[in-house]
mmCIF file with all atom_site columns, C-alpha atoms and ligand atoms in Angstrom:
data_model
loop_
_atom_site.group_PDB
_atom_site.id
_atom_site.type_symbol
_atom_site.label_atom_id
_atom_site.label_alt_id
_atom_site.label_comp_id
_atom_site.label_asym_id
_atom_site.label_entity_id
_atom_site.label_seq_id
_atom_site.pdbx_PDB_ins_code
_atom_site.Cartn_x
_atom_site.Cartn_y
_atom_site.Cartn_z
_atom_site.occupancy
_atom_site.B_iso_or_equiv
_atom_site.pdbx_formal_charge
_atom_site.auth_seq_id
_atom_site.auth_comp_id
_atom_site.auth_asym_id
_atom_site.auth_atom_id
_atom_site.pdbx_PDB_model_num
ATOM   1   C  CA  . MET A 1 1   ? 88.345  117.004 107.601 1.00 48.00 ? 1   MET A CA  1
ATOM   2   C  CA  . HIS A 1 2   ? 90.356  119.046 105.181 1.00 49.00 ? 2   HIS A CA  1
ATOM   3   C  CA  . ASP A 1 3   ? 89.409  122.376 103.839 1.00 50.00 ? 3   ASP A CA  1
ATOM   4   C  CA  . THR A 1 4   ? 89.986  121.759 100.180 1.00 52.00 ? 4   THR A CA  1
ATOM   5   C  CA  . THR A 1 5   ? 88.983  123.574 97.060  1.00 57.00 ? 5   THR A CA  1
ATOM   6   C  CA  . GLY A 1 6   ? 85.964  122.743 94.983  1.00 55.00 ? 6   GLY A CA  1
ATOM   7   C  CA  . LEU A 1 7   ? 88.064  121.125 92.358  1.00 56.00 ? 7   LEU A CA  1
ATOM   8   C  CA  . VAL A 1 8   ? 89.575  118.715 94.798  1.00 52.00 ? 8   VAL A CA  1
ATOM   9   C  CA  . LYS A 1 9   ? 86.151  117.909 96.110  1.00 48.00 ? 9   LYS A CA  1
ATOM   10  C  CA  . MET A 1 10  ? 84.965  117.182 92.623  1.00 46.00 ? 10  MET A CA  1
ATOM   11  C  CA  . LEU A 1 11  ? 87.869  114.926 92.122  1.00 51.00 ? 11  LEU A CA  1
ATOM   12  C  CA  . ASN A 1 12  ? 86.791  112.995 95.143  1.00 47.00 ? 12  ASN A CA  1
ATOM   13  C  CA  . ASP A 1 13  ? 84.278  111.516 92.796  1.00 48.00 ? 13  ASP A CA  1
ATOM   14  C  CA  . LEU A 1 14  ? 87.152  109.558 91.415  1.00 66.00 ? 14  LEU A CA  1
ATOM   15  C  CA  . GLU A 1 15  ? 87.159  107.835 94.771  1.00 76.00 ? 15  GLU A CA  1
ATOM   16  C  CA  . ILE A 1 16  ? 90.651  106.988 95.781  1.00 84.00 ? 16  ILE A CA  1
ATOM   17  C  CA  . TYR A 1 17  ? 90.531  104.244 98.358  1.00 88.00 ? 17  TYR A CA  1
ATOM   18  C  CA  . GLY A 1 18  ? 92.401  101.153 99.415  1.00 92.00 ? 18  GLY A CA  1
ATOM   19  C  CA  . VAL A 1 19  ? 95.567  103.203 99.566  1.00 94.00 ? 19  VAL A CA  1
ATOM   20  C  CA  . CYS A 1 20  ? 97.420  104.765 102.465 1.00 94.00 ? 20  CYS A CA  1
ATOM   21  C  CA  . THR A 1 21  ? 97.045  108.494 103.021 1.00 93.00 ? 21  THR A CA  1
ATOM   22  C  CA  . ARG A 1 22  ? 100.453 109.147 101.566 1.00 94.00 ? 22  ARG A CA  1
ATOM   23  C  CA  . CYS A 1 23  ? 99.702  107.383 98.313  1.00 94.00 ? 23  CYS A CA  1
ATOM   24  C  CA  . LYS A 1 24  ? 96.322  108.998 98.200  1.00 92.00 ? 24  LYS A CA  1
ATOM   25  C  CA  . ASP A 1 25  ? 97.994  112.364 98.394  1.00 91.00 ? 25  ASP A CA  1
ATOM   26  C  CA  . GLN A 1 26  ? 100.279 111.423 95.562  1.00 93.00 ? 26  GLN A CA  1
ATOM   27  C  CA  . ILE A 1 27  ? 97.425  110.337 93.340  1.00 90.00 ? 27  ILE A CA  1
ATOM   28  C  CA  . GLU A 1 28  ? 95.440  113.421 94.228  1.00 85.00 ? 28  GLU A CA  1
ATOM   29  C  CA  . TRP A 1 29  ? 98.393  115.551 93.389  1.00 89.00 ? 29  TRP A CA  1
ATOM   30  C  CA  . ARG A 1 30  ? 98.548  113.981 89.961  1.00 88.00 ? 30  ARG A CA  1
ATOM   31  C  CA  . ILE A 1 31  ? 94.892  114.545 89.359  1.00 82.00 ? 31  ILE A CA  1
ATOM   32  C  CA  . LYS A 1 32  ? 95.114  118.100 90.533  1.00 81.00 ? 32  LYS A CA  1
ATOM   33  C  CA  . TYR A 1 33  ? 97.989  118.938 88.268  1.00 85.00 ? 33  TYR A CA  1
ATOM   34  C  CA  . LYS A 1 34  ? 96.617  116.895 85.396  1.00 82.00 ? 34  LYS A CA  1
ATOM   35  C  CA  . LYS A 1 35  ? 99.395  114.400 85.516  1.00 87.00 ? 35  LYS A CA  1
ATOM   36  C  CA  . TYR A 1 36  ? 97.043  111.571 86.171  1.00 85.00 ? 36  TYR A CA  1
ATOM   37  C  CA  . LYS A 1 37  ? 96.952  109.036 83.403  1.00 83.00 ? 37  LYS A CA  1
ATOM   38  C  CA  . PRO A 1 38  ? 94.315  106.363 83.778  1.00 81.00 ? 38  PRO A CA  1
ATOM   39  C  CA  . LEU A 1 39  ? 95.235  102.850 82.769  1.00 85.00 ? 39  LEU A CA  1
ATOM   40  C  CA  . ALA A 1 40  ? 94.326  101.970 79.226  1.00 85.00 ? 40  ALA A CA  1
ATOM   41  C  CA  . ALA A 1 41  ? 94.077  98.285  80.090  1.00 90.00 ? 41  ALA A CA  1
ATOM   42  C  CA  . PRO A 1 42  ? 94.122  96.325  83.360  1.00 92.00 ? 42  PRO A CA  1
ATOM   43  C  CA  . LYS A 1 43  ? 97.553  95.681  84.780  1.00 94.00 ? 43  LYS A CA  1
ATOM   44  C  CA  . LYS A 1 44  ? 98.907  92.570  86.442  1.00 96.00 ? 44  LYS A CA  1
ATOM   45  C  CA  . CYS A 1 45  ? 98.518  92.462  90.188  1.00 97.00 ? 45  CYS A CA  1
ATOM   46  C  CA  . VAL A 1 46  ? 101.834 91.754  91.948  1.00 97.00 ? 46  VAL A CA  1
ATOM   47  C  CA  . LYS A 1 47  ? 100.070 89.521  94.465  1.00 97.00 ? 47  LYS A CA  1
ATOM   48  C  CA  . CYS A 1 48  ? 97.628  87.341  92.569  1.00 97.00 ? 48  CYS A CA  1
ATOM   49  C  CA  . ASP A 1 49  ? 99.272  87.633  89.187  1.00 97.00 ? 49  ASP A CA  1
ATOM   50  C  CA  . GLN A 1 50  ? 95.982  88.358  87.474  1.00 96.00 ? 50  GLN A CA  1
ATOM   51  C  CA  . LYS A 1 51  ? 95.240  91.279  85.272  1.00 96.00 ? 51  LYS A CA  1
ATOM   52  C  CA  . THR A 1 52  ? 92.985  92.756  87.853  1.00 93.00 ? 52  THR A CA  1
ATOM   53  C  CA  . VAL A 1 53  ? 94.603  96.100  88.547  1.00 93.00 ? 53  VAL A CA  1
ATOM   54  C  CA  . LYS A 1 54  ? 92.324  98.695  87.091  1.00 87.00 ? 54  LYS A CA  1
ATOM   55  C  CA  . ARG A 1 55  ? 93.571  101.786 88.794  1.00 87.00 ? 55  ARG A CA  1
ATOM   56  C  CA  . ALA A 1 56  ? 96.513  103.721 87.556  1.00 88.00 ? 56  ALA A CA  1
ATOM   57  C  CA  . TYR A 1 57  ? 99.523  103.918 89.863  1.00 92.00 ? 57  TYR A CA  1
ATOM   58  C  CA  . THR A 1 58  ? 98.567  100.884 91.887  1.00 94.00 ? 58  THR A CA  1
ATOM   59  C  CA  . ALA A 1 59  ? 100.447 97.601  92.045  1.00 96.00 ? 59  ALA A CA  1
ATOM   60  C  CA  . VAL A 1 60  ? 97.892  95.370  93.713  1.00 96.00 ? 60  VAL A CA  1
ATOM   61  C  CA  . CYS A 1 61  ? 94.259  94.766  92.840  1.00 94.00 ? 61  CYS A CA  1
ATOM   62  C  CA  . GLU A 1 62  ? 91.559  95.858  95.213  1.00 90.00 ? 62  GLU A CA  1
ATOM   63  C  CA  . PRO A 1 63  ? 90.572  92.377  96.475  1.00 92.00 ? 63  PRO A CA  1
ATOM   64  C  CA  . CYS A 1 64  ? 94.215  91.536  97.253  1.00 95.00 ? 64  CYS A CA  1
ATOM   65  C  CA  . GLY A 1 65  ? 94.731  94.873  98.891  1.00 94.00 ? 65  GLY A CA  1
ATOM   66  C  CA  . SER A 1 66  ? 91.808  94.448  101.203 1.00 91.00 ? 66  SER A CA  1
ATOM   67  C  CA  . ASP A 1 67  ? 92.587  90.761  101.873 1.00 93.00 ? 67  ASP A CA  1
ATOM   68  C  CA  . LEU A 1 68  ? 96.130  91.527  102.835 1.00 95.00 ? 68  LEU A CA  1
ATOM   69  C  CA  . GLY A 1 69  ? 95.358  94.830  104.436 1.00 94.00 ? 69  GLY A CA  1
ATOM   70  C  CA  . VAL A 1 70  ? 97.957  96.617  102.385 1.00 96.00 ? 70  VAL A CA  1
ATOM   71  C  CA  . CYS A 1 71  ? 97.957  99.787  100.389 1.00 96.00 ? 71  CYS A CA  1
ATOM   72  C  CA  . VAL A 1 72  ? 97.296  98.911  96.749  1.00 96.00 ? 72  VAL A CA  1
ATOM   73  C  CA  . LYS A 1 73  ? 99.933  101.373 95.671  1.00 96.00 ? 73  LYS A CA  1
ATOM   74  C  CA  . CYS A 1 74  ? 102.963 101.015 97.941  1.00 97.00 ? 74  CYS A CA  1
ATOM   75  C  CA  . VAL A 1 75  ? 101.931 97.528  99.153  1.00 97.00 ? 75  VAL A CA  1
ATOM   76  C  CA  . GLN A 1 76  ? 102.698 98.428  102.756 1.00 96.00 ? 76  GLN A CA  1
ATOM   77  C  CA  . PRO A 1 77  ? 100.489 97.487  105.684 1.00 95.00 ? 77  PRO A CA  1
ATOM   78  C  CA  . LYS A 1 78  ? 99.494  101.004 106.534 1.00 91.00 ? 78  LYS A CA  1
ATOM   79  C  CA  . GLU A 1 79  ? 96.390  102.737 107.620 1.00 91.00 ? 79  GLU A CA  1
ATOM   80  C  CA  . LEU A 1 80  ? 94.247  102.813 104.526 1.00 90.00 ? 80  LEU A CA  1
ATOM   81  C  CA  . VAL A 1 81  ? 91.793  105.250 103.120 1.00 87.00 ? 81  VAL A CA  1
ATOM   82  C  CA  . ALA A 1 82  ? 88.406  103.613 103.129 1.00 82.00 ? 82  ALA A CA  1
ATOM   83  C  CA  . LYS A 1 83  ? 85.878  103.802 100.418 1.00 76.00 ? 83  LYS A CA  1
ATOM   84  C  CA  . SER A 1 84  ? 83.711  106.841 100.741 1.00 67.00 ? 84  SER A CA  1
ATOM   85  C  CA  . THR A 1 85  ? 81.020  106.384 103.326 1.00 69.00 ? 85  THR A CA  1
ATOM   86  C  CA  . LEU A 1 86  ? 79.174  109.568 102.612 1.00 69.00 ? 86  LEU A CA  1
ATOM   87  C  CA  . THR A 1 87  ? 75.422  109.413 102.730 1.00 76.00 ? 87  THR A CA  1
ATOM   88  C  CA  . VAL A 1 88  ? 73.396  110.526 99.746  1.00 76.00 ? 88  VAL A CA  1
ATOM   89  C  CA  . GLU A 1 89  ? 72.634  113.729 101.582 1.00 80.00 ? 89  GLU A CA  1
ATOM   90  C  CA  . GLU A 1 90  ? 76.245  114.485 102.279 1.00 78.00 ? 90  GLU A CA  1
ATOM   91  C  CA  . GLU A 1 91  ? 77.081  113.655 98.729  1.00 76.00 ? 91  GLU A CA  1
ATOM   92  C  CA  . ASN A 1 92  ? 74.464  116.076 97.462  1.00 80.00 ? 92  ASN A CA  1
ATOM   93  C  CA  . HIS A 1 93  ? 75.633  118.722 99.823  1.00 83.00 ? 93  HIS A CA  1
ATOM   94  C  CA  . ARG A 1 94  ? 79.125  118.316 98.547  1.00 77.00 ? 94  ARG A CA  1
ATOM   95  C  CA  . LYS A 1 95  ? 77.972  118.633 94.975  1.00 78.00 ? 95  LYS A CA  1
ATOM   96  C  CA  . GLN A 1 96  ? 76.069  121.774 95.774  1.00 82.00 ? 96  GLN A CA  1
ATOM   97  C  CA  . GLU A 1 97  ? 79.079  123.296 97.417  1.00 80.00 ? 97  GLU A CA  1
ATOM   98  C  CA  . MET A 1 98  ? 81.131  122.387 94.433  1.00 74.00 ? 98  MET A CA  1
ATOM   99  C  CA  . GLN A 1 99  ? 78.664  123.962 92.058  1.00 77.00 ? 99  GLN A CA  1
ATOM   100 C  CA  . ALA A 1 100 ? 78.487  127.112 94.115  1.00 82.00 ? 100 ALA A CA  1
ATOM   101 C  CA  . GLU A 1 101 ? 82.203  127.346 93.982  1.00 78.00 ? 101 GLU A CA  1
ATOM   102 C  CA  . LEU A 1 102 ? 82.264  126.840 90.257  1.00 76.00 ? 102 LEU A CA  1
ATOM   103 C  CA  . LYS A 1 103 ? 79.667  129.519 89.811  1.00 79.00 ? 103 LYS A CA  1
ATOM   104 C  CA  . ALA A 1 104 ? 81.842  131.951 91.647  1.00 82.00 ? 104 ALA A CA  1
ATOM   105 C  CA  . LEU A 1 105 ? 84.481  131.545 88.988  1.00 80.00 ? 105 LEU A CA  1
ATOM   106 C  CA  . PRO A 1 106 ? 84.549  133.575 85.802  1.00 84.00 ? 106 PRO A CA  1
ATOM   107 C  CA  . GLU A 1 107 ? 82.735  131.809 82.978  1.00 84.00 ? 107 GLU A CA  1
ATOM   108 C  CA  . ARG A 1 108 ? 85.896  130.975 81.090  1.00 85.00 ? 108 ARG A CA  1
ATOM   109 C  CA  . GLU A 1 109 ? 87.679  129.521 84.046  1.00 83.00 ? 109 GLU A CA  1
ATOM   110 C  CA  . ARG A 1 110 ? 84.625  127.570 85.045  1.00 81.00 ? 110 ARG A CA  1
ATOM   111 C  CA  . ARG A 1 111 ? 84.215  125.867 81.709  1.00 83.00 ? 111 ARG A CA  1
ATOM   112 C  CA  . LYS A 1 112 ? 87.843  125.033 81.632  1.00 82.00 ? 112 LYS A CA  1
ATOM   113 C  CA  . ARG A 1 113 ? 87.658  123.360 85.002  1.00 78.00 ? 113 ARG A CA  1
ATOM   114 C  CA  . GLU A 1 114 ? 84.531  121.465 84.159  1.00 79.00 ? 114 GLU A CA  1
ATOM   115 C  CA  . ARG A 1 115 ? 86.116  120.223 81.004  1.00 82.00 ? 115 ARG A CA  1
ATOM   116 C  CA  . ASP A 1 116 ? 89.335  119.272 82.737  1.00 77.00 ? 116 ASP A CA  1
ATOM   117 C  CA  . LEU A 1 117 ? 87.453  117.355 85.311  1.00 74.00 ? 117 LEU A CA  1
ATOM   118 C  CA  . LYS A 1 118 ? 85.314  115.536 82.816  1.00 76.00 ? 118 LYS A CA  1
ATOM   119 C  CA  . SER A 1 119 ? 88.313  114.439 80.862  1.00 73.00 ? 119 SER A CA  1
ATOM   120 C  CA  . VAL A 1 120 ? 89.943  113.138 84.013  1.00 70.00 ? 120 VAL A CA  1
ATOM   121 C  CA  . VAL A 1 121 ? 86.836  111.295 85.117  1.00 67.00 ? 121 VAL A CA  1
ATOM   122 C  CA  . ALA A 1 122 ? 86.271  109.857 81.675  1.00 67.00 ? 122 ALA A CA  1
ATOM   123 C  CA  . GLY A 1 123 ? 89.873  108.813 81.535  1.00 60.00 ? 123 GLY A CA  1
ATOM   124 C  CA  . ASP A 1 124 ? 90.248  110.802 78.387  1.00 54.00 ? 124 ASP A CA  1
ATOM   125 C  CA  . THR A 1 125 ? 93.449  112.722 78.449  1.00 50.00 ? 125 THR A CA  1
ATOM   126 C  CA  . ASN A 1 126 ? 93.288  113.704 74.810  1.00 50.00 ? 126 ASN A CA  1
ATOM   127 C  CA  . GLU A 1 127 ? 90.743  116.405 75.016  1.00 46.00 ? 127 GLU A CA  1
ATOM   128 C  CA  . PRO A 1 128 ? 88.645  116.674 71.918  1.00 47.00 ? 128 PRO A CA  1
ATOM   129 C  CA  . GLU A 1 129 ? 88.397  120.072 70.322  1.00 46.00 ? 129 GLU A CA  1
ATOM   130 C  CA  . ALA A 1 130 ? 85.755  121.997 72.149  1.00 48.00 ? 130 ALA A CA  1
ATOM   131 C  CA  . ASP A 1 131 ? 84.828  124.135 69.209  1.00 53.00 ? 131 ASP A CA  1
ATOM   132 C  CA  . GLY A 1 132 ? 84.143  123.614 65.543  1.00 49.00 ? 132 GLY A CA  1
ATOM   133 C  CA  . ASP A 1 133 ? 82.470  120.293 65.088  1.00 50.00 ? 133 ASP A CA  1
ATOM   134 C  CA  . SER A 1 134 ? 82.892  120.847 61.403  1.00 48.00 ? 134 SER A CA  1
ATOM   135 C  CA  . ASP A 1 135 ? 82.177  117.347 60.397  1.00 52.00 ? 135 ASP A CA  1
ATOM   136 C  CA  . GLU A 1 136 ? 79.213  118.059 58.204  1.00 49.00 ? 136 GLU A CA  1
HETATM 137 ZN ZN1 . LIG B 2 .   ? 95.422  90.709  93.130  1.00 62.68 ? 201 LIG B ZN1 1
HETATM 138 ZN ZN1 . LIG B 2 .   ? 100.636 103.540 100.084 1.00 62.68 ? 202 LIG B ZN1 1
#
């Protein structure tokens, strides 16, 4: 159990799993500092040679990773981060906490964070202009 900020908790929705804790930290770091670039197209898995790698920064696809018991990023047989096993209740609780934390922020900051997060989740790093939909 880590005491993390609301933003990090939100980013948990990206669900990083199948990697070792070290690689997870690295990916989280990228997300946190907006250096995370989602894959535009699936990448070739170094194990099965199929274009099955859908997650950025990973070398092995998820089925291979779990079959071989290796981290999909560093391809080492390490202790892996499992897929989230939170119950719906826990998940809701987490979302509430996250919202409360967002509310505590000044309006400006809050919107910025929400927007940042959405663009990360949507895999859209080129943020559209927030204002002036002057396309009429
Ligand atoms: Zn594979
Ligand atoms: Zn790893």
